[in-house]
Short mmCIF file of C-alpha atoms in Angstrom, two decimals:
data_model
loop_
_atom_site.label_atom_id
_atom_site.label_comp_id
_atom_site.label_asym_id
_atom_site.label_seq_id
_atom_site.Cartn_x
_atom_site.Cartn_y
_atom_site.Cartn_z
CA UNK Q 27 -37.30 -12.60 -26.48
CA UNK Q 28 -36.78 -9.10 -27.24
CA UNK Q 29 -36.51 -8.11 -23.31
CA UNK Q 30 -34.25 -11.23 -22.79
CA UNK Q 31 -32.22 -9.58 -25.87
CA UNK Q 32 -32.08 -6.06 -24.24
CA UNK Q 33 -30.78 -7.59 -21.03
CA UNK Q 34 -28.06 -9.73 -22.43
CA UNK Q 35 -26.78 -6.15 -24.71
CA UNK Q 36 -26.78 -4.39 -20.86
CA UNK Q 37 -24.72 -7.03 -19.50
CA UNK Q 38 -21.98 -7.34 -22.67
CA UNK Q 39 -21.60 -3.12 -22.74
CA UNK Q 40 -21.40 -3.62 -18.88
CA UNK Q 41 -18.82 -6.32 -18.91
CA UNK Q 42 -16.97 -4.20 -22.21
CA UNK Q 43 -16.80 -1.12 -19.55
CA UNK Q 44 -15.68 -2.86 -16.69
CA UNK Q 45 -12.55 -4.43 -18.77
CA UNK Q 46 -12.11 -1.30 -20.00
CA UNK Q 47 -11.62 0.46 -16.56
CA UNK Q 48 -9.48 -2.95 -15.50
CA UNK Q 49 -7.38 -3.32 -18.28
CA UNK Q 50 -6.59 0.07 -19.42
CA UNK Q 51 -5.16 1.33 -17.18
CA UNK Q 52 -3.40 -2.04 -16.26
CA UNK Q 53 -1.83 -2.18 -19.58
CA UNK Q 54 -0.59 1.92 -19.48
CA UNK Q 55 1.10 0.62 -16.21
CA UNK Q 56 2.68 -2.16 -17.76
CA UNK Q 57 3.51 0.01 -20.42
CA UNK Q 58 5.91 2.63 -18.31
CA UNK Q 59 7.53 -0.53 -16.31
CA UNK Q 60 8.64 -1.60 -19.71
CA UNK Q 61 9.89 1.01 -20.93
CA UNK Q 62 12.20 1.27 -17.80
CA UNK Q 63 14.17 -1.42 -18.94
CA UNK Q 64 15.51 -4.43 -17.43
CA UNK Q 65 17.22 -4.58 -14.23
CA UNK Q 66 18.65 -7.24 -12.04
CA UNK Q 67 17.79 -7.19 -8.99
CA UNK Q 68 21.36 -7.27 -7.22
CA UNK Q 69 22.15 -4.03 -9.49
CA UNK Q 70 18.68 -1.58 -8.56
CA UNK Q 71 19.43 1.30 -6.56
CA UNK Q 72 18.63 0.97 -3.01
CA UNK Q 73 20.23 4.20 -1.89
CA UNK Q 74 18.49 6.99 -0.24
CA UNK Q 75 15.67 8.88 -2.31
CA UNK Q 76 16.99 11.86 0.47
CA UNK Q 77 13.47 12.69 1.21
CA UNK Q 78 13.47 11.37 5.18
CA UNK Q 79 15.21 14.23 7.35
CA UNK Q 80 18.71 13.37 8.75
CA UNK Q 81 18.92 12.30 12.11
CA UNK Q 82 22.23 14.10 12.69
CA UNK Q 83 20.15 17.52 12.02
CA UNK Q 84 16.88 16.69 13.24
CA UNK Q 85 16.46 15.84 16.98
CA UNK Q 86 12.53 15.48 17.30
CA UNK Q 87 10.87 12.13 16.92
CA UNK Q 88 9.46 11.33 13.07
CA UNK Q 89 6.82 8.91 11.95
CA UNK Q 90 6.81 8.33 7.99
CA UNK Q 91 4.70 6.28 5.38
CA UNK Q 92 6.37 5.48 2.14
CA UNK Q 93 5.24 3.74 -1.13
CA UNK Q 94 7.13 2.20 -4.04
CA UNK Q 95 6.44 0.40 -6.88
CA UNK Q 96 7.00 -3.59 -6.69
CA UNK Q 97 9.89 -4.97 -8.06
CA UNK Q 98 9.64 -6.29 -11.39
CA UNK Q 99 6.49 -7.73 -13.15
CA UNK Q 100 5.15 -6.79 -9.85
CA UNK Q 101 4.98 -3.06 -10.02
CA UNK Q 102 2.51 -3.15 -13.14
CA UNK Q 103 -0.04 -4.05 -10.47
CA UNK Q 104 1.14 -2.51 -7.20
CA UNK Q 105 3.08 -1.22 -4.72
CA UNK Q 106 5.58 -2.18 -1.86
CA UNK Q 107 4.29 -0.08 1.62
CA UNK Q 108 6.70 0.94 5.03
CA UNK Q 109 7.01 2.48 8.10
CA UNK Q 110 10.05 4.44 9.21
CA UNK Q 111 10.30 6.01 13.11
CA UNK Q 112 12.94 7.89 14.19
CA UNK Q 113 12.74 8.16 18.19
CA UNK Q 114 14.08 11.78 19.60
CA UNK Q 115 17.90 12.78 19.71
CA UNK Q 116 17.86 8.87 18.09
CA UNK Q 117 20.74 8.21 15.87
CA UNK Q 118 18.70 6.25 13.19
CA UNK Q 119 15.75 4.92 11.78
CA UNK Q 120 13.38 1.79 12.48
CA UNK Q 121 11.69 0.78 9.70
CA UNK Q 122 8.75 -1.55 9.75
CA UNK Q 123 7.41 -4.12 6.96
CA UNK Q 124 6.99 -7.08 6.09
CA UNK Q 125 8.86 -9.18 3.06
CA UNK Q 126 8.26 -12.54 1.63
CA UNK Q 127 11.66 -12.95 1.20
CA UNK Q 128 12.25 -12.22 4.82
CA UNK Q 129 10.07 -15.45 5.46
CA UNK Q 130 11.86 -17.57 3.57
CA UNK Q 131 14.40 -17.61 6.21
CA UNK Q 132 12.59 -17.25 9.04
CA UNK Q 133 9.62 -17.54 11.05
CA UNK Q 134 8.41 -14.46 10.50
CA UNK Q 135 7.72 -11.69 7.58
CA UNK Q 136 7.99 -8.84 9.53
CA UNK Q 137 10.89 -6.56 9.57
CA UNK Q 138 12.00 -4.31 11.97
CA UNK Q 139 15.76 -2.93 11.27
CA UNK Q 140 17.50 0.17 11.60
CA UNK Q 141 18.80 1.76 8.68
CA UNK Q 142 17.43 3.60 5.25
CA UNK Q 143 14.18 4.80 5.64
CA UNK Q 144 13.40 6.02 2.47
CA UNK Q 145 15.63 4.12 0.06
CA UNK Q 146 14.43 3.16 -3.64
CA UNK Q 147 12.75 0.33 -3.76
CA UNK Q 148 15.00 -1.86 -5.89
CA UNK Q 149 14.97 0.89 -8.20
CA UNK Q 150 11.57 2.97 -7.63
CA UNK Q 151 11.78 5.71 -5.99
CA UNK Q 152 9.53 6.24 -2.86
CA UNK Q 153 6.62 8.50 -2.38
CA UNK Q 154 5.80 9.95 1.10
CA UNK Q 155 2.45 9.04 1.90
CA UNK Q 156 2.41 10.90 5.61
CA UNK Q 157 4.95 12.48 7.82
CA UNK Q 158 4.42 13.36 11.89
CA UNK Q 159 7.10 14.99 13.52
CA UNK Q 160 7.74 16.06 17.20
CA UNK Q 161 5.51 15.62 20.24
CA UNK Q 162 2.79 13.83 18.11
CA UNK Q 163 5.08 11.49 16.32
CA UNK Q 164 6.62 10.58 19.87
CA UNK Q 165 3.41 9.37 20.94
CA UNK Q 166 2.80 7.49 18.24
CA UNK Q 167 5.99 5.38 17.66
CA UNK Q 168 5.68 2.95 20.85
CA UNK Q 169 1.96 1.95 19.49
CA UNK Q 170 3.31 1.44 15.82
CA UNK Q 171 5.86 -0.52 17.15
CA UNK Q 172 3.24 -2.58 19.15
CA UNK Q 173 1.00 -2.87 15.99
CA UNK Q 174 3.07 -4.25 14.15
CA UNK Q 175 4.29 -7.49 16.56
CA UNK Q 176 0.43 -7.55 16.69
CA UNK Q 177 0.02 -8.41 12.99
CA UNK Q 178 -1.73 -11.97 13.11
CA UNK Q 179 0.04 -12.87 9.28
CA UNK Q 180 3.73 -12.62 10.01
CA UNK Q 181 3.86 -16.34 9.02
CA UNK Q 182 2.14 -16.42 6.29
CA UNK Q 183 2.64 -14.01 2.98
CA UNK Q 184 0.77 -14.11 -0.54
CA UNK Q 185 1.33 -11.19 -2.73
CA UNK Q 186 -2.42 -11.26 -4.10
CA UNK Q 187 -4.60 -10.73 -2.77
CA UNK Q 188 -2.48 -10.87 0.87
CA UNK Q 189 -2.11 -10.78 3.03
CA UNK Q 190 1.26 -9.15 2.16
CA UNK Q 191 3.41 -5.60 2.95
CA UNK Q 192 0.21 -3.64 2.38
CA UNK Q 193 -2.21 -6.07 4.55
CA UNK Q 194 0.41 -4.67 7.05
CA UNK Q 195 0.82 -1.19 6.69
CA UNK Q 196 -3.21 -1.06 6.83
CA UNK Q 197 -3.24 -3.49 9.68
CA UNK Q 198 -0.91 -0.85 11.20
CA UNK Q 199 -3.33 2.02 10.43
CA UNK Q 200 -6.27 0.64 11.68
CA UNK Q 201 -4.82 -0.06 14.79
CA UNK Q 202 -3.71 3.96 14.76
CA UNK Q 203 -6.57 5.64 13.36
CA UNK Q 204 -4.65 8.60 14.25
CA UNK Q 205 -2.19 8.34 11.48
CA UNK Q 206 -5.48 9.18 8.89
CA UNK Q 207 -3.42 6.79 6.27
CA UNK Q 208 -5.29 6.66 2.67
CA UNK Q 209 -3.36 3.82 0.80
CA UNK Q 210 -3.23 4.30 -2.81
CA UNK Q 211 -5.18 2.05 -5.26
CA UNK Q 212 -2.11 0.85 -6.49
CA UNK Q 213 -1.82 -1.03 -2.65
CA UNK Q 214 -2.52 -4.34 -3.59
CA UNK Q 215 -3.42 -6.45 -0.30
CA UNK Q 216 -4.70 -3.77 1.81
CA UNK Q 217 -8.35 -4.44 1.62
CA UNK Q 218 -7.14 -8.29 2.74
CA UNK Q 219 -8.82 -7.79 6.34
CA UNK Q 220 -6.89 -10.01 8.40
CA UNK Q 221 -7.44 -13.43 10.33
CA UNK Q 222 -10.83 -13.50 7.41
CA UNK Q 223 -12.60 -10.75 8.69
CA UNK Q 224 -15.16 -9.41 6.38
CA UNK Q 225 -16.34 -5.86 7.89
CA UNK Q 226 -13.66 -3.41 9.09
CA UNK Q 227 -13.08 -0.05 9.96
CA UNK Q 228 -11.32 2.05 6.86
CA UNK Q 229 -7.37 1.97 7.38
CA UNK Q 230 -7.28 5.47 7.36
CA UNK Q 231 -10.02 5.05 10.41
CA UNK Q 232 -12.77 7.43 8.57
CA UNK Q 233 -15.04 5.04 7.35
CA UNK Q 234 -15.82 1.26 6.90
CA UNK Q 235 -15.11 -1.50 4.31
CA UNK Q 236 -16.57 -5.00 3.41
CA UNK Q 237 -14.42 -7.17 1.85
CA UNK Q 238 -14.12 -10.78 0.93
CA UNK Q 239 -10.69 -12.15 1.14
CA UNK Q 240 -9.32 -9.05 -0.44
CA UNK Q 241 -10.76 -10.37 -3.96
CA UNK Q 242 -14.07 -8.18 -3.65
CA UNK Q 243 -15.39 -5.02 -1.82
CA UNK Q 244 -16.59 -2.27 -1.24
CA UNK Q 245 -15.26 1.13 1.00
CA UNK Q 246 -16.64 3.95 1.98
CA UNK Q 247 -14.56 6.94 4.16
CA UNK Q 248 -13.89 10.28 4.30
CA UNK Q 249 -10.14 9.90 3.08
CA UNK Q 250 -10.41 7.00 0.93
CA UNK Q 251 -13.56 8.48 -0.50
CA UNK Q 252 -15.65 5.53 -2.61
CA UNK Q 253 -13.52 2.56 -3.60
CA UNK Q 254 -14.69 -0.58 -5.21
CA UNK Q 255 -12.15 -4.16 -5.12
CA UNK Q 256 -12.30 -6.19 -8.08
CA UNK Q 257 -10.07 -9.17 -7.89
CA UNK Q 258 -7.72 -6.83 -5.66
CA UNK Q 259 -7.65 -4.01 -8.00
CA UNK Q 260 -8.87 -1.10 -6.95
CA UNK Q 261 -11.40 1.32 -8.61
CA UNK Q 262 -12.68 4.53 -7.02
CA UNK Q 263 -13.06 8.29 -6.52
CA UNK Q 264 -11.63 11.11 -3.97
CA UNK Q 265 -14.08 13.24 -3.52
CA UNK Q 266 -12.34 15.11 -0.51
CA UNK Q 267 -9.15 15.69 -2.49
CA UNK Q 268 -11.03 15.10 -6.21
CA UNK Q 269 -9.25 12.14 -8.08
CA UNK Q 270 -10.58 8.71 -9.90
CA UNK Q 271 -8.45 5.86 -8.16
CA UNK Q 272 -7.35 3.33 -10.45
CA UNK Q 273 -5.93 0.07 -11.00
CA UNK Q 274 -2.19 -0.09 -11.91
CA UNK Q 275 -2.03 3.96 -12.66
CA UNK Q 276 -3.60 4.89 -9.50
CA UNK Q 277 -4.70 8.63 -8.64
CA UNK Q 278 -5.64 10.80 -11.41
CA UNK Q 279 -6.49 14.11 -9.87
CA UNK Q 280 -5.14 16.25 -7.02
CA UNK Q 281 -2.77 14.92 -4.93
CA UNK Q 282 -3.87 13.31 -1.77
#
Protein backbone atom coordinates (compact mmCIF):
# COMPACT_ATOMS: atom_id res chain seq x y z
CA UNK A 1 0.00 0.00 0.00
CA UNK A 2 2.58 2.33 1.04
CA UNK A 3 4.79 1.64 -2.30
CA UNK A 4 1.51 1.83 -4.38
CA UNK A 5 1.12 5.32 -2.38
CA UNK A 6 4.72 6.51 -3.23
CA UNK A 7 4.12 5.74 -6.89
CA UNK A 8 0.83 7.43 -7.35
CA UNK A 9 2.66 10.94 -5.34
CA UNK A 10 5.60 10.42 -8.35
CA UNK A 11 3.11 10.39 -10.97
CA UNK A 12 0.75 13.58 -9.59
CA UNK A 13 4.25 15.88 -8.95
CA UNK A 14 5.17 14.46 -12.46
CA UNK A 15 1.94 15.31 -14.14
CA UNK A 16 1.93 18.95 -11.80
CA UNK A 17 5.52 19.60 -13.61
CA UNK A 18 4.68 18.70 -16.92
CA UNK A 19 1.50 21.23 -16.89
CA UNK A 20 3.61 23.49 -15.48
CA UNK A 21 6.22 23.50 -18.36
CA UNK A 22 2.93 23.28 -20.90
CA UNK A 23 0.88 25.79 -19.56
CA UNK A 24 3.13 28.41 -18.35
CA UNK A 25 4.56 29.38 -20.72
CA UNK A 26 1.38 28.92 -22.96
CA UNK A 27 -0.50 31.29 -20.86
CA UNK A 28 2.66 34.17 -20.80
CA UNK A 29 2.17 33.80 -24.66
CA UNK A 30 -1.34 34.32 -24.56
CA UNK A 31 -0.72 36.94 -22.27
CA UNK A 32 1.50 39.38 -24.76
CA UNK A 33 -1.05 38.52 -27.81
CA UNK A 34 -3.60 40.11 -25.60
CA UNK A 35 -2.21 42.77 -24.68
CA UNK A 36 -1.63 43.67 -28.42
CA UNK A 37 -5.04 44.42 -28.85
CA UNK A 38 -7.55 43.58 -31.33
CA UNK A 39 -7.08 43.78 -34.92
CA UNK A 40 -9.07 42.94 -37.97
CA UNK A 41 -7.62 41.20 -40.19
CA UNK A 42 -8.25 43.44 -43.41
CA UNK A 43 -6.55 46.39 -41.25
CA UNK A 44 -2.91 44.39 -39.97
CA UNK A 45 0.07 45.65 -41.53
CA UNK A 46 1.35 43.61 -44.27
CA UNK A 47 4.02 46.02 -45.42
CA UNK A 48 7.63 45.33 -45.52
CA UNK A 49 9.47 44.65 -42.06
CA UNK A 50 12.63 46.14 -44.54
CA UNK A 51 14.80 43.41 -43.36
CA UNK A 52 15.12 41.41 -47.02
CA UNK A 53 17.80 43.40 -49.21
CA UNK A 54 16.38 45.35 -52.22
CA UNK A 55 16.62 43.85 -55.42
CA UNK A 56 17.26 47.18 -57.16
CA UNK A 57 20.68 47.32 -54.98
CA UNK A 58 21.52 43.85 -54.64
CA UNK A 59 22.31 41.80 -57.81
CA UNK A 60 23.45 38.34 -56.30
CA UNK A 61 20.97 35.55 -55.79
CA UNK A 62 19.34 35.37 -51.94
CA UNK A 63 17.74 32.50 -50.16
CA UNK A 64 15.79 33.59 -46.84
CA UNK A 65 13.77 31.84 -43.96
CA UNK A 66 11.32 33.94 -42.10
CA UNK A 67 8.99 33.36 -39.06
CA UNK A 68 5.95 35.19 -37.72
CA UNK A 69 3.58 34.78 -35.27
CA UNK A 70 0.00 33.31 -36.41
CA UNK A 71 -2.67 35.49 -36.85
CA UNK A 72 -4.94 35.83 -34.10
CA UNK A 73 -5.77 33.22 -31.34
CA UNK A 74 -3.29 31.41 -33.38
CA UNK A 75 -0.06 33.07 -32.48
CA UNK A 76 -0.45 32.11 -28.64
CA UNK A 77 0.62 28.69 -29.90
CA UNK A 78 2.75 29.22 -33.01
CA UNK A 79 4.12 30.54 -35.83
CA UNK A 80 3.49 31.13 -39.65
CA UNK A 81 7.02 29.84 -41.67
CA UNK A 82 8.33 31.09 -45.56
CA UNK A 83 10.69 30.99 -48.08
CA UNK A 84 11.75 33.99 -50.13
CA UNK A 85 14.47 33.56 -53.33
CA UNK A 86 15.59 36.21 -55.17
CA UNK A 87 17.36 34.78 -58.48
CA UNK A 88 20.56 37.07 -59.68
CA UNK A 89 20.16 40.60 -61.40
CA UNK A 90 16.20 39.30 -60.68
CA UNK A 91 13.83 42.11 -60.26
CA UNK A 92 11.84 40.47 -57.33
CA UNK A 93 11.18 37.95 -54.95
CA UNK A 94 9.54 34.32 -55.00
CA UNK A 95 8.21 33.44 -51.98
CA UNK A 96 7.21 29.94 -51.06
CA UNK A 97 4.42 28.63 -48.47
CA UNK A 98 1.68 27.21 -48.05
CA UNK A 99 -1.89 28.81 -46.71
CA UNK A 100 -5.11 27.25 -45.79
CA UNK A 101 -6.79 29.98 -47.11
CA UNK A 102 -5.02 29.53 -50.37
CA UNK A 103 -6.85 26.03 -50.48
CA UNK A 104 -9.98 27.16 -50.07
CA UNK A 105 -9.91 28.27 -53.56
CA UNK A 106 -7.94 25.99 -55.08
CA UNK A 107 -6.45 22.74 -55.46
CA UNK A 108 -3.58 23.39 -53.86
CA UNK A 109 -2.02 25.14 -50.51
CA UNK A 110 1.08 26.01 -51.81
CA UNK A 111 2.08 29.41 -52.81
CA UNK A 112 4.53 30.53 -55.00
CA UNK A 113 4.19 34.47 -55.93
CA UNK A 114 6.40 37.21 -56.48
CA UNK A 115 6.27 40.03 -54.29
CA UNK A 116 7.07 40.97 -50.36
CA UNK A 117 9.35 38.76 -48.94
CA UNK A 118 9.52 39.80 -45.61
CA UNK A 119 6.22 41.57 -44.93
CA UNK A 120 4.45 41.43 -41.35
CA UNK A 121 2.52 38.78 -40.96
CA UNK A 122 -0.92 40.33 -40.58
CA UNK A 123 0.62 42.40 -38.08
CA UNK A 124 3.79 40.41 -36.59
CA UNK A 125 6.70 41.29 -37.61
CA UNK A 126 9.06 38.61 -39.14
CA UNK A 127 12.19 37.14 -37.78
CA UNK A 128 15.00 35.93 -40.13
CA UNK A 129 15.64 32.51 -39.40
CA UNK A 130 18.63 32.05 -42.24
CA UNK A 131 19.95 34.08 -45.07
CA UNK A 132 22.38 32.64 -48.17
CA UNK A 133 23.48 35.01 -50.56
CA UNK A 134 25.54 34.75 -53.84
CA UNK A 135 27.03 31.66 -55.49
CA UNK A 136 25.62 29.37 -52.68
CA UNK A 137 22.16 30.76 -52.64
CA UNK A 138 22.15 30.35 -56.59
CA UNK A 139 22.59 26.80 -56.22
CA UNK A 140 20.18 26.37 -53.94
CA UNK A 141 17.05 28.18 -55.33
CA UNK A 142 16.22 25.68 -58.36
CA UNK A 143 16.13 22.67 -55.61
CA UNK A 144 13.87 24.80 -53.17
CA UNK A 145 11.80 25.50 -55.88
CA UNK A 146 11.64 21.71 -56.74
CA UNK A 147 10.99 20.86 -53.00
CA UNK A 148 8.42 22.54 -52.64
CA UNK A 149 6.09 21.17 -55.88
CA UNK A 150 7.39 17.96 -54.18
CA UNK A 151 5.43 18.52 -50.95
CA UNK A 152 2.98 15.40 -50.86
CA UNK A 153 0.20 17.75 -48.55
CA UNK A 154 -0.57 20.61 -50.89
CA UNK A 155 -4.21 19.33 -50.77
CA UNK A 156 -4.69 18.84 -47.61
CA UNK A 157 -3.98 21.53 -44.56
CA UNK A 158 -4.73 21.18 -40.66
CA UNK A 159 -3.19 23.77 -38.51
CA UNK A 160 -2.48 21.16 -35.57
CA UNK A 161 -0.80 19.18 -35.58
CA UNK A 162 -0.29 19.57 -39.75
CA UNK A 163 0.45 19.15 -41.78
CA UNK A 164 0.39 22.96 -42.32
CA UNK A 165 3.02 26.09 -43.39
CA UNK A 166 5.60 24.60 -41.03
CA UNK A 167 5.12 20.74 -42.19
CA UNK A 168 6.35 22.66 -45.34
CA UNK A 169 9.10 24.73 -44.60
CA UNK A 170 10.63 21.48 -42.78
CA UNK A 171 9.58 19.33 -45.67
CA UNK A 172 11.63 21.92 -47.61
CA UNK A 173 14.66 21.56 -45.29
CA UNK A 174 14.92 18.09 -45.22
CA UNK A 175 14.97 17.86 -48.71
CA UNK A 176 18.06 20.65 -48.48
CA UNK A 177 19.97 19.59 -45.62
CA UNK A 178 22.21 22.22 -46.77
CA UNK A 179 20.13 25.06 -45.59
CA UNK A 180 21.02 23.69 -41.65
CA UNK A 181 17.29 25.16 -40.79
CA UNK A 182 16.49 24.84 -36.83
CA UNK A 183 12.70 25.73 -36.64
CA UNK A 184 11.75 27.32 -33.51
CA UNK A 185 9.56 25.54 -30.87
CA UNK A 186 7.03 27.91 -31.47
CA UNK A 187 6.70 25.92 -35.26
CA UNK A 188 3.74 24.14 -34.72
CA UNK A 189 3.42 21.28 -37.50
CA UNK A 190 6.95 20.75 -38.24
CA UNK A 191 7.54 17.54 -36.47
CA UNK A 192 4.21 16.33 -38.70
CA UNK A 193 6.53 13.94 -40.92
CA UNK A 194 4.71 13.76 -44.00
CA UNK A 195 2.64 11.04 -46.03
CA UNK A 196 2.66 9.28 -41.92
CA UNK A 197 6.11 8.67 -41.68
CA UNK A 198 7.29 8.02 -38.24
CA UNK A 199 11.33 8.19 -38.35
CA UNK A 200 12.97 11.09 -40.22
CA UNK A 201 16.00 12.83 -40.63
CA UNK A 202 16.09 16.32 -38.42
CA UNK A 203 14.86 19.32 -40.75
CA UNK A 204 17.86 21.03 -40.15
CA UNK A 205 19.55 17.54 -41.56
CA UNK A 206 21.87 17.06 -38.24
CA UNK A 207 20.13 14.53 -36.54
CA UNK A 208 16.96 12.28 -36.46
CA UNK A 209 13.37 12.48 -35.06
CA UNK A 210 10.50 9.97 -34.22
CA UNK A 211 7.32 11.25 -34.28
CA UNK A 212 3.76 10.13 -34.28
CA UNK A 213 1.48 12.20 -36.33
CA UNK A 214 3.12 15.31 -35.06
CA UNK A 215 1.18 14.75 -31.58
CA UNK A 216 4.31 12.98 -29.89
CA UNK A 217 8.17 12.75 -30.28
CA UNK A 218 11.17 12.85 -29.71
CA UNK A 219 14.48 14.74 -31.67
CA UNK A 220 17.75 14.59 -31.35
CA UNK A 221 20.43 16.91 -33.68
CA UNK A 222 23.15 18.97 -33.51
CA UNK A 223 21.10 22.26 -34.30
CA UNK A 224 17.89 21.44 -32.85
CA UNK A 225 19.72 20.07 -29.86
CA UNK A 226 17.10 17.73 -27.57
CA UNK A 227 13.44 18.42 -28.26
CA UNK A 228 10.53 16.57 -26.89
CA UNK A 229 6.60 16.93 -28.81
CA UNK A 230 3.81 16.89 -26.55
CA UNK A 231 0.54 17.25 -28.31
CA UNK A 232 2.58 19.48 -30.91
CA UNK A 233 4.15 21.66 -28.43
CA UNK A 234 7.46 21.66 -28.23
CA UNK A 235 9.81 21.32 -25.17
CA UNK A 236 13.60 21.22 -25.36
CA UNK A 237 17.18 22.49 -24.93
CA UNK A 238 20.07 24.07 -27.30
CA UNK A 239 22.91 22.92 -26.15
CA UNK A 240 25.04 24.16 -29.23
CA UNK A 241 23.73 27.71 -28.93
CA UNK A 242 22.50 27.20 -24.94
CA UNK A 243 18.64 27.92 -24.70
CA UNK A 244 15.46 25.88 -23.12
CA UNK A 245 12.91 25.67 -26.13
CA UNK A 246 9.50 26.18 -25.14
CA UNK A 247 5.99 26.01 -25.92
CA UNK A 248 4.25 29.29 -26.93
CA UNK A 249 7.43 31.57 -25.64
CA UNK A 250 9.93 29.63 -27.45
CA UNK A 251 13.86 30.18 -27.00
CA UNK A 252 15.03 31.40 -23.77
CA UNK A 253 18.75 31.72 -24.11
CA UNK A 254 21.20 32.81 -26.82
CA UNK A 255 20.01 33.39 -29.98
CA UNK A 256 20.14 30.64 -32.48
Amino acid sequence: MARGKTIFKRITLFGLVLIGLLGLPLAASAVGKWAEGPTHWSQARRDSAEIAPSPQTTPEAVVQIYAARAWSWRGIFGVHTWIAVKQPNAPHYTRFEVMGWQLRHSNTAVRATNGNPDGYWFGSKPDLLRDIRGAEAETLIPRIAAAAQSYPHAGTYRVWPGPNSNTFTAHIARQIPELRLDLPPTAVGKDFIPEGGIFAEAPSGTGYQVSLFGLAGVMLALEEGVEVNLLGLTLGLDIKNPALKLPGVGRIGMSD
